[in-house]
Amino acid sequence: MKEYTPEYLEHIRSIIEARDEAAAHKELSELHPADIAELYQELDLEEAEFLYKLLDDDVAADVLMELDEDDRRKLLSTMPAEEIAKQFIDHLDTDDAVDIIQELDEEDRDEILSHIDDVEQAGDIIDLLKYDEDTAGGLMGTEMIVVNENWSMPECIKQMRMQAEDLDEIYYVYVVDNDSKLRGVLPLKKMITDPSVSKIKHVMEVDPVSVKADTPIDDVALDFEKYDLVAMPVVDSIGRLLGRITVDDVMDQVRESSERDYQLASGLSSDVETDDTLFTQTKARLPWLLIGMAGGIGNSIILRNFEAGFAMDPALALFIPLIGGTGGNVGTQSSAIVVQGLANGSMDMRNSAKQLFKELGVGLINGCIISLLVLAYNYFFGGVSLATMLSVSLSLMSVVIFASVFGTFVPLTLERFKIDPALATGPFISITNDIIGMVIYMGISTMLLRTFM
């Protein structure tokens, strides 16, 4: 990765200011498309436009895909639909072209599609736009090499050469029958070892790993990891070959999903970037802050209703942060384990009851250890009454057990209702455990204080 020092950026800006196209073209020719995209992020829109128009169409299309979504949208907004179609869409694989078009308004989509010269490509793009972007169909491309199982090897090689002219990379050769149903994969090694075989079906590898078009992206990513694939065919409900997904497409989706889950777990209601406007960042952060504020008010109401307990022993107030913090931490730990298990496929929803009982056991063990340690501390160094010692320890054990089970139950429930379980690792768990923890603490404390005093 190239580092852009202030001196280098100043050099580039001086070239742009002088409108020296030859020098600018020389500088760009030495950079990878990803590095050019990174360079554009350091320039303003007018400067980026000047450099962009100097790129070859193929390189320009690659750079466009490397740009951040917001930067890409700004750049495209300055260009007419015909230029977008000719300079970018015509030079992109269908899956990348669909990603670009999906980011545009519906009116702009139709206009761009009308300017695509290749009718077959335009039709493929229109077909792919029908799929949900979070499914295999929305991620697949139609560029691939397909041969018929009844072809001879010489005929197969001839067809492969013709199809390969329009491809940048060849991952697999897919074999279909006369009804376009996926039958197998042709190993390239067989073209060397069996150059004169009568029919491809005699040497193909049957039953390749495939995925249906409506399969969620998360499941597709798990299959790629499980079978160590670089590409995977996509089929319809009756097994007809529709397209293929490559590993780089999956990795992009996994990264975006991870970023989204991390932000959701941090209490952000939508995706935000560091360069987003003040309004955008505020709008993303404020909802959970308001919910947290409501939770804090709820806690104050609970504590007000137990003023009698504080009057009997003011030392109870010293342990409120301990109870609330421990419950929040335990709940976040439990939910994080479940969310991770659901994400990587190591946990099955059918085993949810088993996981709940396991967390109950973990909570019981952790609760006993923590409560005993706090009891020992209070006994030797705390200087508090026996009632307070018992109240804090019993409350801690109860809160830890509850938080463990609750932190497991919530993401499992969200997953069952098709809601992103990452929500359970965020402020929701902490706020809920904090409120319930206070109710448990005050309830146990009041009961014990009335018994011992």
CSV table of C-alpha atoms in Angstrom, one decimal:
chain,number,residue,atom,x,y,z
A,1,MET,CA,0.0,0.0,0.0
A,2,LYS,CA,1.4,3.4,-1.0
A,3,GLU,CA,1.6,6.1,1.6
A,4,TYR,CA,0.7,9.6,0.6
A,5,THR,CA,2.9,12.1,2.3
A,6,PRO,CA,2.1,15.8,2.4
A,7,GLU,CA,4.9,16.4,-0.1
A,8,TYR,CA,3.5,13.8,-2.5
A,9,LEU,CA,0.0,15.2,-2.3
A,10,GLU,CA,1.3,18.7,-2.8
A,11,HIS,CA,3.1,17.4,-5.9
A,12,ILE,CA,-0.1,15.9,-7.2
A,13,ARG,CA,-2.1,19.1,-6.6
A,14,SER,CA,0.5,21.2,-8.4
A,15,ILE,CA,0.2,18.9,-11.4
A,16,ILE,CA,-3.6,19.2,-11.3
A,17,GLU,CA,-3.4,23.0,-10.9
A,18,ALA,CA,-1.2,23.2,-13.9
A,19,ARG,CA,-3.5,20.9,-15.8
A,20,ASP,CA,-0.5,18.8,-16.9
A,21,GLU,CA,-2.2,15.8,-18.3
A,22,ALA,CA,1.0,14.0,-19.3
A,23,ALA,CA,2.5,14.3,-15.9
A,24,ALA,CA,-0.7,13.2,-14.2
A,25,HIS,CA,-1.1,10.2,-16.5
A,26,LYS,CA,2.5,9.2,-15.7
A,27,GLU,CA,1.8,9.3,-12.0
A,28,LEU,CA,-1.4,7.4,-12.2
A,29,SER,CA,0.1,4.7,-14.5
A,30,GLU,CA,2.4,3.7,-11.6
A,31,LEU,CA,-0.4,3.2,-9.1
A,32,HIS,CA,-2.7,0.2,-8.4
A,33,PRO,CA,-6.5,1.0,-8.7
A,34,ALA,CA,-6.9,0.6,-5.0
A,35,ASP,CA,-4.1,3.2,-4.4
A,36,ILE,CA,-5.7,5.6,-6.9
A,37,ALA,CA,-9.0,5.2,-5.0
A,38,GLU,CA,-7.1,6.0,-1.7
A,39,LEU,CA,-5.5,9.0,-3.4
A,40,TYR,CA,-8.9,10.4,-4.4
A,41,GLN,CA,-10.0,10.4,-0.8
A,42,GLU,CA,-7.2,12.9,-0.1
A,43,LEU,CA,-8.4,15.2,-2.9
A,44,ASP,CA,-11.4,17.4,-3.3
A,45,LEU,CA,-14.1,16.5,-5.9
A,46,GLU,CA,-12.8,18.8,-8.6
A,47,GLU,CA,-9.3,17.5,-8.3
A,48,ALA,CA,-10.4,13.9,-8.3
A,49,GLU,CA,-12.6,14.5,-11.4
A,50,PHE,CA,-9.6,15.8,-13.4
A,51,LEU,CA,-7.5,12.7,-12.6
A,52,TYR,CA,-10.4,10.3,-13.2
A,53,LYS,CA,-10.9,11.5,-16.8
A,54,LEU,CA,-7.3,10.6,-17.6
A,55,LEU,CA,-7.8,6.9,-16.7
A,56,ASP,CA,-8.4,4.1,-19.2
A,57,ASP,CA,-11.9,2.8,-19.1
A,58,ASP,CA,-11.0,-0.5,-17.5
A,59,VAL,CA,-8.8,1.1,-14.9
A,60,ALA,CA,-11.5,3.7,-14.2
A,61,ALA,CA,-14.0,1.0,-13.6
A,62,ASP,CA,-11.7,-0.8,-11.2
A,63,VAL,CA,-11.0,2.4,-9.3
A,64,LEU,CA,-14.7,3.2,-9.0
A,65,MET,CA,-15.3,-0.2,-7.3
A,66,GLU,CA,-12.5,0.6,-4.8
A,67,LEU,CA,-13.9,3.9,-3.8
A,68,ASP,CA,-15.8,4.4,-0.6
A,69,GLU,CA,-19.6,4.3,-1.2
A,70,ASP,CA,-20.1,8.0,-0.4
A,71,ASP,CA,-17.1,9.1,-2.6
A,72,ARG,CA,-18.4,6.9,-5.4
A,73,ARG,CA,-21.9,8.5,-5.2
A,74,LYS,CA,-20.4,12.0,-5.2
A,75,LEU,CA,-18.3,11.2,-8.3
A,76,LEU,CA,-21.2,9.6,-10.2
A,77,SER,CA,-23.5,12.6,-9.4
A,78,THR,CA,-21.2,14.8,-11.5
A,79,MET,CA,-21.5,12.5,-14.6
A,80,PRO,CA,-24.3,12.1,-17.1
A,81,ALA,CA,-26.0,8.7,-17.3
A,82,GLU,CA,-24.5,7.9,-20.8
A,83,GLU,CA,-21.0,8.5,-19.5
A,84,ILE,CA,-21.6,6.2,-16.5
A,85,ALA,CA,-22.9,3.5,-18.8
A,86,LYS,CA,-20.1,3.8,-21.4
A,87,GLN,CA,-17.1,4.4,-19.1
A,88,PHE,CA,-18.1,2.2,-16.1
A,89,ILE,CA,-20.9,-0.3,-16.5
A,90,ASP,CA,-19.7,-1.6,-19.9
A,91,HIS,CA,-16.4,-2.5,-18.3
A,92,LEU,CA,-17.6,-4.1,-15.0
A,93,ASP,CA,-18.7,-7.6,-14.2
A,94,THR,CA,-22.4,-7.9,-13.8
A,95,ASP,CA,-22.2,-8.3,-10.0
A,96,ASP,CA,-20.1,-5.1,-9.7
A,97,ALA,CA,-22.4,-3.2,-12.2
A,98,VAL,CA,-25.4,-4.2,-10.1
A,99,ASP,CA,-23.7,-2.9,-6.9
A,100,ILE,CA,-23.2,0.5,-8.6
A,101,ILE,CA,-26.7,0.7,-10.0
A,102,GLN,CA,-28.3,-0.2,-6.7
A,103,GLU,CA,-26.7,2.8,-5.1
A,104,LEU,CA,-28.5,5.2,-7.6
A,105,ASP,CA,-32.1,6.5,-7.7
A,106,GLU,CA,-34.6,4.4,-9.6
A,107,GLU,CA,-34.9,7.1,-12.3
A,108,ASP,CA,-31.1,7.2,-12.8
A,109,ARG,CA,-31.0,3.4,-13.0
A,110,ASP,CA,-33.4,3.3,-15.9
A,111,GLU,CA,-31.6,6.0,-17.8
A,112,ILE,CA,-28.2,4.2,-17.3
A,113,LEU,CA,-29.6,0.9,-18.4
A,114,SER,CA,-31.0,2.4,-21.5
A,115,HIS,CA,-27.5,3.5,-22.6
A,116,ILE,CA,-25.9,0.1,-22.3
A,117,ASP,CA,-25.0,-1.1,-25.8
A,118,ASP,CA,-24.7,-4.8,-24.9
A,119,VAL,CA,-28.4,-5.9,-24.7
A,120,GLU,CA,-27.4,-9.2,-23.1
A,121,GLN,CA,-25.4,-7.5,-20.3
A,122,ALA,CA,-28.3,-5.1,-19.7
A,123,GLY,CA,-30.7,-8.0,-19.4
A,124,ASP,CA,-28.4,-9.8,-17.0
A,125,ILE,CA,-28.2,-6.7,-14.8
A,126,ILE,CA,-32.0,-6.2,-14.8
A,127,ASP,CA,-32.4,-9.9,-13.8
A,128,LEU,CA,-29.8,-9.5,-10.9
A,129,LEU,CA,-31.5,-6.4,-9.7
A,130,LYS,CA,-34.6,-8.5,-8.8
A,131,TYR,CA,-32.7,-10.3,-6.1
A,132,ASP,CA,-32.4,-9.1,-2.6
A,133,GLU,CA,-28.9,-7.6,-2.2
A,134,ASP,CA,-28.3,-9.7,1.0
A,135,THR,CA,-28.8,-13.0,-0.8
A,136,ALA,CA,-26.6,-15.1,-3.1
A,137,GLY,CA,-28.6,-13.9,-6.1
A,138,GLY,CA,-27.8,-10.3,-5.2
A,139,LEU,CA,-24.1,-11.0,-5.0
A,140,MET,CA,-23.6,-13.3,-8.0
A,141,GLY,CA,-22.2,-12.4,-11.4
A,142,THR,CA,-23.0,-14.1,-14.7
A,143,GLU,CA,-19.5,-14.1,-16.1
A,144,MET,CA,-18.3,-17.7,-16.1
A,145,ILE,CA,-17.3,-20.5,-18.4
A,146,VAL,CA,-20.1,-23.0,-19.0
A,147,VAL,CA,-19.8,-26.2,-21.1
A,148,ASN,CA,-22.3,-29.0,-21.9
A,149,GLU,CA,-21.8,-32.4,-20.5
A,150,ASN,CA,-22.3,-34.0,-23.9
A,151,TRP,CA,-19.5,-32.0,-25.6
A,152,SER,CA,-16.3,-33.7,-26.6
A,153,MET,CA,-13.0,-32.3,-25.1
A,154,PRO,CA,-11.9,-30.6,-28.4
A,155,GLU,CA,-15.3,-28.9,-28.7
A,156,CYS,CA,-15.2,-28.0,-25.0
A,157,ILE,CA,-11.8,-26.3,-25.4
A,158,LYS,CA,-13.0,-24.4,-28.5
A,159,GLN,CA,-16.0,-23.0,-26.6
A,160,MET,CA,-13.9,-22.2,-23.5
A,161,ARG,CA,-11.6,-20.1,-25.6
A,162,MET,CA,-14.5,-18.1,-27.0
A,163,GLN,CA,-16.1,-17.6,-23.6
A,164,ALA,CA,-12.8,-16.7,-21.9
A,165,GLU,CA,-12.3,-13.6,-24.1
A,166,ASP,CA,-14.8,-11.7,-21.9
A,167,LEU,CA,-13.4,-12.9,-18.6
A,168,ASP,CA,-10.8,-11.4,-16.3
A,169,GLU,CA,-10.4,-14.5,-14.2
A,170,ILE,CA,-11.2,-18.1,-14.7
A,171,TYR,CA,-11.9,-20.0,-11.4
A,172,TYR,CA,-13.9,-23.1,-12.5
A,173,VAL,CA,-15.5,-24.6,-15.6
A,174,TYR,CA,-19.1,-25.4,-14.9
A,175,VAL,CA,-20.8,-28.4,-16.6
A,176,VAL,CA,-24.5,-28.3,-17.4
A,177,ASP,CA,-27.0,-30.6,-19.1
A,178,ASN,CA,-29.3,-29.7,-22.0
A,179,ASP,CA,-31.7,-28.1,-19.5
A,180,SER,CA,-29.0,-25.8,-18.1
A,181,LYS,CA,-29.0,-27.7,-14.8
A,182,LEU,CA,-25.6,-27.8,-13.0
A,183,ARG,CA,-24.1,-31.3,-13.3
A,184,GLY,CA,-20.5,-30.9,-12.3
A,185,VAL,CA,-17.2,-29.1,-12.6
A,186,LEU,CA,-14.5,-29.8,-15.2
A,187,PRO,CA,-11.0,-29.9,-13.7
A,188,LEU,CA,-8.5,-28.1,-15.9
A,189,LYS,CA,-6.1,-31.0,-15.3
A,190,LYS,CA,-8.4,-33.2,-17.3
A,191,MET,CA,-7.9,-31.1,-20.5
A,192,ILE,CA,-4.3,-32.1,-20.3
A,193,THR,CA,-4.6,-35.8,-19.2
A,194,ASP,CA,-7.7,-36.6,-21.3
A,195,PRO,CA,-7.5,-34.4,-24.4
A,196,SER,CA,-9.6,-36.6,-26.6
A,197,VAL,CA,-12.4,-37.8,-24.3
A,198,SER,CA,-15.7,-38.3,-26.1
A,199,LYS,CA,-17.9,-36.6,-23.6
A,200,ILE,CA,-17.2,-34.2,-20.8
A,201,LYS,CA,-19.5,-36.0,-18.4
A,202,HIS,CA,-17.1,-38.9,-18.3
A,203,VAL,CA,-14.3,-36.9,-16.6
A,204,MET,CA,-16.2,-34.1,-14.8
A,205,GLU,CA,-16.4,-33.9,-11.0
A,206,VAL,CA,-20.1,-34.4,-10.1
A,207,ASP,CA,-22.2,-32.8,-7.4
A,208,PRO,CA,-20.2,-29.6,-6.8
A,209,VAL,CA,-20.9,-27.4,-3.8
A,210,SER,CA,-23.5,-24.9,-4.9
A,211,VAL,CA,-25.9,-22.4,-3.3
A,212,LYS,CA,-29.5,-21.3,-4.2
A,213,ALA,CA,-30.1,-17.8,-5.2
A,214,ASP,CA,-32.2,-17.0,-2.2
A,215,THR,CA,-29.6,-18.1,0.4
A,216,PRO,CA,-28.6,-15.4,2.9
A,217,ILE,CA,-25.1,-14.0,2.4
A,218,ASP,CA,-24.1,-15.1,5.9
A,219,ASP,CA,-24.8,-18.7,5.0
A,220,VAL,CA,-22.9,-18.3,1.7
A,221,ALA,CA,-19.8,-17.0,3.6
A,222,LEU,CA,-19.9,-20.0,6.0
A,223,ASP,CA,-20.0,-22.4,3.0
A,224,PHE,CA,-16.9,-20.6,1.5
A,225,GLU,CA,-15.1,-21.0,4.7
A,226,LYS,CA,-16.2,-24.6,5.3
A,227,TYR,CA,-15.2,-25.9,1.8
A,228,ASP,CA,-12.2,-23.5,1.2
A,229,LEU,CA,-13.7,-22.3,-2.1
A,230,VAL,CA,-12.6,-19.4,-4.4
A,231,ALA,CA,-15.9,-19.4,-6.3
A,232,MET,CA,-19.3,-21.0,-5.9
A,233,PRO,CA,-22.0,-21.6,-8.5
A,234,VAL,CA,-25.5,-20.2,-7.8
A,235,VAL,CA,-28.5,-22.2,-8.9
A,236,ASP,CA,-32.3,-21.7,-8.9
A,237,SER,CA,-34.9,-23.9,-7.1
A,238,ILE,CA,-34.7,-26.7,-9.8
A,239,GLY,CA,-30.9,-26.7,-10.1
A,240,ARG,CA,-30.4,-24.5,-13.2
A,241,LEU,CA,-27.1,-22.6,-13.2
A,242,LEU,CA,-27.6,-18.9,-12.8
A,243,GLY,CA,-24.2,-17.4,-12.0
A,244,ARG,CA,-21.3,-17.6,-9.6
A,245,ILE,CA,-20.0,-15.9,-6.5
A,246,THR,CA,-16.3,-15.2,-6.0
A,247,VAL,CA,-14.5,-15.2,-2.6
A,248,ASP,CA,-13.5,-11.5,-2.9
A,249,ASP,CA,-17.2,-10.6,-3.2
A,250,VAL,CA,-17.9,-12.6,0.0
A,251,MET,CA,-15.1,-11.0,1.9
A,252,ASP,CA,-16.4,-7.6,1.1
A,253,GLN,CA,-19.8,-8.6,2.4
A,254,VAL,CA,-18.3,-10.1,5.5
A,255,ARG,CA,-16.3,-7.0,6.2
A,256,GLU,CA,-19.3,-4.8,5.8
A,257,SER,CA,-21.4,-7.1,8.0
A,258,SER,CA,-18.7,-7.0,10.7
A,259,GLU,CA,-18.6,-3.2,10.6
A,260,ARG,CA,-22.3,-3.0,10.8
A,261,ASP,CA,-22.5,-5.4,13.7
A,262,TYR,CA,-19.7,-3.6,15.6
A,263,GLN,CA,-21.5,-0.3,15.2
A,264,LEU,CA,-24.8,-1.8,16.2
A,265,ALA,CA,-23.2,-3.3,19.3
A,266,SER,CA,-21.7,0.1,20.1
A,267,GLY,CA,-25.1,1.7,20.1
A,268,LEU,CA,-25.2,3.2,16.6
A,269,SER,CA,-28.5,2.9,14.9
A,270,SER,CA,-27.1,3.2,11.4
A,271,ASP,CA,-23.8,3.0,9.5
A,272,VAL,CA,-21.6,6.0,10.0
A,273,GLU,CA,-18.1,7.0,8.9
A,274,THR,CA,-15.6,9.5,10.4
A,275,ASP,CA,-16.1,11.9,7.6
A,276,ASP,CA,-19.9,11.9,7.8
A,277,THR,CA,-21.7,15.2,8.7
A,278,LEU,CA,-22.5,16.3,12.2
A,279,PHE,CA,-26.2,15.7,11.6
A,280,THR,CA,-25.6,12.2,10.2
A,281,GLN,CA,-23.4,11.2,13.2
A,282,THR,CA,-25.8,12.7,15.7
A,283,LYS,CA,-28.8,11.0,14.2
A,284,ALA,CA,-27.0,7.6,14.4
A,285,ARG,CA,-25.9,8.1,18.0
A,286,LEU,CA,-28.8,9.8,19.6
A,287,PRO,CA,-31.5,7.0,19.7
A,288,TRP,CA,-29.6,4.7,22.0
A,289,LEU,CA,-28.3,7.7,24.1
A,290,LEU,CA,-32.0,8.6,24.7
A,291,ILE,CA,-32.8,5.0,25.6
A,292,GLY,CA,-29.9,5.0,28.0
A,293,MET,CA,-31.1,8.2,29.5
A,294,ALA,CA,-34.5,6.6,30.0
A,295,GLY,CA,-32.9,3.6,31.6
A,296,GLY,CA,-31.0,6.0,34.0
A,297,ILE,CA,-34.2,7.7,34.9
A,298,GLY,CA,-35.8,4.3,35.5
A,299,ASN,CA,-33.0,3.4,37.8
A,300,SER,CA,-33.4,6.7,39.8
A,301,ILE,CA,-37.1,5.9,40.2
A,302,ILE,CA,-36.3,2.4,41.5
A,303,LEU,CA,-33.8,3.8,43.9
A,304,ARG,CA,-36.2,6.4,45.1
A,305,ASN,CA,-38.8,3.7,46.0
A,306,PHE,CA,-36.2,2.1,48.2
A,307,GLU,CA,-35.2,5.2,50.2
A,308,ALA,CA,-36.2,3.3,53.4
A,309,GLY,CA,-33.4,0.8,52.7
A,310,PHE,CA,-30.8,3.5,52.4
A,311,ALA,CA,-32.1,5.1,55.5
A,312,MET,CA,-31.5,1.9,57.4
A,313,ASP,CA,-28.0,1.4,56.0
A,314,PRO,CA,-26.5,4.2,53.8
A,315,ALA,CA,-23.6,1.8,53.0
A,316,LEU,CA,-25.9,0.1,50.4
A,317,ALA,CA,-25.4,3.0,48.0
A,318,LEU,CA,-21.6,2.2,47.8
A,319,PHE,CA,-22.3,-1.0,46.0
A,320,ILE,CA,-24.7,0.3,43.3
A,321,PRO,CA,-21.9,0.7,40.7
A,322,LEU,CA,-20.6,-2.8,41.5
A,323,ILE,CA,-24.0,-4.4,41.0
A,324,GLY,CA,-24.9,-2.5,37.8
A,325,GLY,CA,-21.4,-2.9,36.2
A,326,THR,CA,-21.1,-6.6,36.9
A,327,GLY,CA,-24.6,-7.3,35.5
A,328,GLY,CA,-23.9,-5.4,32.3
A,329,ASN,CA,-20.5,-7.0,31.8
A,330,VAL,CA,-21.8,-10.5,32.3
A,331,GLY,CA,-24.8,-9.9,30.0
A,332,THR,CA,-22.6,-8.5,27.3
A,333,GLN,CA,-20.2,-11.5,27.6
A,334,SER,CA,-23.0,-14.0,27.3
A,335,SER,CA,-24.7,-12.3,24.3
A,336,ALA,CA,-21.3,-11.9,22.5
A,337,ILE,CA,-20.7,-15.6,22.7
A,338,VAL,CA,-24.1,-16.4,21.3
A,339,VAL,CA,-23.9,-13.8,18.6
A,340,GLN,CA,-20.5,-15.1,17.5
A,341,GLY,CA,-21.7,-18.7,17.5
A,342,LEU,CA,-24.7,-17.7,15.3
A,343,ALA,CA,-22.5,-15.8,13.0
A,344,ASN,CA,-19.8,-18.5,12.4
A,345,GLY,CA,-22.3,-21.4,12.4
A,346,SER,CA,-20.9,-23.1,15.4
A,347,MET,CA,-24.2,-22.7,17.2
A,348,ASP,CA,-27.5,-24.1,15.9
A,349,MET,CA,-30.8,-22.7,16.9
A,350,ARG,CA,-32.0,-26.2,17.6
A,351,ASN,CA,-29.6,-26.3,20.5
A,352,SER,CA,-30.8,-23.1,22.1
A,353,ALA,CA,-32.2,-24.8,25.2
A,354,LYS,CA,-28.8,-26.5,25.7
A,355,GLN,CA,-27.0,-23.2,25.5
A,356,LEU,CA,-29.4,-21.6,28.0
A,357,PHE,CA,-28.7,-24.4,30.5
A,358,LYS,CA,-25.0,-24.1,29.9
A,359,GLU,CA,-25.1,-20.4,30.6
A,360,LEU,CA,-27.2,-21.0,33.7
A,361,GLY,CA,-24.4,-23.2,34.9
A,362,VAL,CA,-21.7,-20.8,34.0
A,363,GLY,CA,-23.6,-18.0,35.7
A,364,LEU,CA,-24.0,-20.0,38.8
A,365,ILE,CA,-20.3,-20.8,39.1
A,366,ASN,CA,-19.2,-17.2,38.3
A,367,GLY,CA,-21.8,-15.8,40.6
A,368,CYS,CA,-20.7,-18.0,43.5
A,369,ILE,CA,-17.0,-17.1,43.0
A,370,ILE,CA,-17.6,-13.3,42.6
A,371,SER,CA,-20.1,-13.2,45.6
A,372,LEU,CA,-17.7,-15.1,47.8
A,373,LEU,CA,-14.8,-12.8,46.9
A,374,VAL,CA,-16.9,-9.7,47.6
A,375,LEU,CA,-18.2,-11.3,50.9
A,376,ALA,CA,-14.6,-11.9,52.0
A,377,TYR,CA,-13.6,-8.3,51.1
A,378,ASN,CA,-16.5,-6.8,53.0
A,379,TYR,CA,-15.9,-9.1,56.0
A,380,PHE,CA,-12.2,-8.2,56.4
A,381,PHE,CA,-12.0,-4.6,54.9
A,382,GLY,CA,-15.5,-3.4,54.2
A,383,GLY,CA,-16.6,-2.2,57.6
A,384,VAL,CA,-20.3,-2.8,56.8
A,385,SER,CA,-23.0,-4.6,58.6
A,386,LEU,CA,-23.7,-8.3,58.3
A,387,ALA,CA,-27.0,-7.5,56.5
A,388,THR,CA,-25.2,-5.4,53.9
A,389,MET,CA,-22.5,-8.0,53.4
A,390,LEU,CA,-25.2,-10.7,52.7
A,391,SER,CA,-27.3,-8.3,50.6
A,392,VAL,CA,-24.4,-7.4,48.3
A,393,SER,CA,-23.2,-11.0,47.9
A,394,LEU,CA,-26.6,-12.6,47.3
A,395,SER,CA,-27.6,-9.8,44.9
A,396,LEU,CA,-24.3,-10.2,43.0
A,397,MET,CA,-24.9,-13.9,42.6
A,398,SER,CA,-28.5,-13.4,41.5
A,399,VAL,CA,-27.6,-10.6,39.1
A,400,VAL,CA,-24.8,-12.7,37.5
A,401,ILE,CA,-27.1,-15.7,37.0
A,402,PHE,CA,-29.9,-13.6,35.6
A,403,ALA,CA,-27.5,-11.6,33.3
A,404,SER,CA,-26.0,-14.9,31.9
A,405,VAL,CA,-29.3,-16.3,31.0
A,406,PHE,CA,-30.8,-13.1,29.8
A,407,GLY,CA,-27.7,-12.3,27.7
A,408,THR,CA,-28.2,-15.7,26.0
A,409,PHE,CA,-31.9,-15.6,25.7
A,410,VAL,CA,-32.2,-12.2,23.9
A,411,PRO,CA,-29.9,-12.9,20.9
A,412,LEU,CA,-31.5,-16.3,20.4
A,413,THR,CA,-35.0,-14.7,20.4
A,414,LEU,CA,-33.9,-11.9,18.0
A,415,GLU,CA,-32.4,-14.6,15.7
A,416,ARG,CA,-35.7,-16.5,15.7
A,417,PHE,CA,-37.6,-13.4,14.7
A,418,LYS,CA,-35.0,-12.6,11.9
A,419,ILE,CA,-33.7,-9.5,13.8
A,420,ASP,CA,-29.9,-8.9,13.8
A,421,PRO,CA,-28.8,-10.5,17.1
A,422,ALA,CA,-25.8,-8.1,17.2
A,423,LEU,CA,-28.3,-5.7,18.7
A,424,ALA,CA,-28.1,-7.8,21.9
A,425,THR,CA,-24.4,-7.1,22.4
A,426,GLY,CA,-25.0,-3.4,22.6
A,427,PRO,CA,-26.6,-1.0,25.1
A,428,PHE,CA,-29.8,-2.9,25.2
A,429,ILE,CA,-28.3,-5.7,27.3
A,430,SER,CA,-26.4,-3.2,29.6
A,431,ILE,CA,-29.4,-1.0,30.2
A,432,THR,CA,-31.8,-3.9,30.9
A,433,ASN,CA,-29.4,-5.7,33.2
A,434,ASP,CA,-28.7,-2.5,35.0
A,435,ILE,CA,-32.4,-1.9,35.7
A,436,ILE,CA,-33.2,-5.5,36.6
A,437,GLY,CA,-30.0,-5.6,38.7
A,438,MET,CA,-31.1,-2.7,40.8
A,439,VAL,CA,-34.5,-4.3,41.4
A,440,ILE,CA,-32.9,-7.5,42.5
A,441,TYR,CA,-30.4,-5.6,44.7
A,442,MET,CA,-32.9,-3.4,46.4
A,443,GLY,CA,-35.4,-6.2,46.8
A,444,ILE,CA,-32.9,-8.5,48.5
A,445,SER,CA,-31.4,-5.7,50.6
A,446,THR,CA,-34.7,-4.5,51.9
A,447,MET,CA,-35.8,-8.0,52.8
A,448,LEU,CA,-32.5,-8.8,54.7
A,449,LEU,CA,-32.3,-5.4,56.4
A,450,ARG,CA,-35.8,-5.8,57.8
A,451,THR,CA,-34.9,-9.3,59.0
A,452,PHE,CA,-31.6,-8.3,60.7
A,453,MET,CA,-32.6,-4.9,62.0
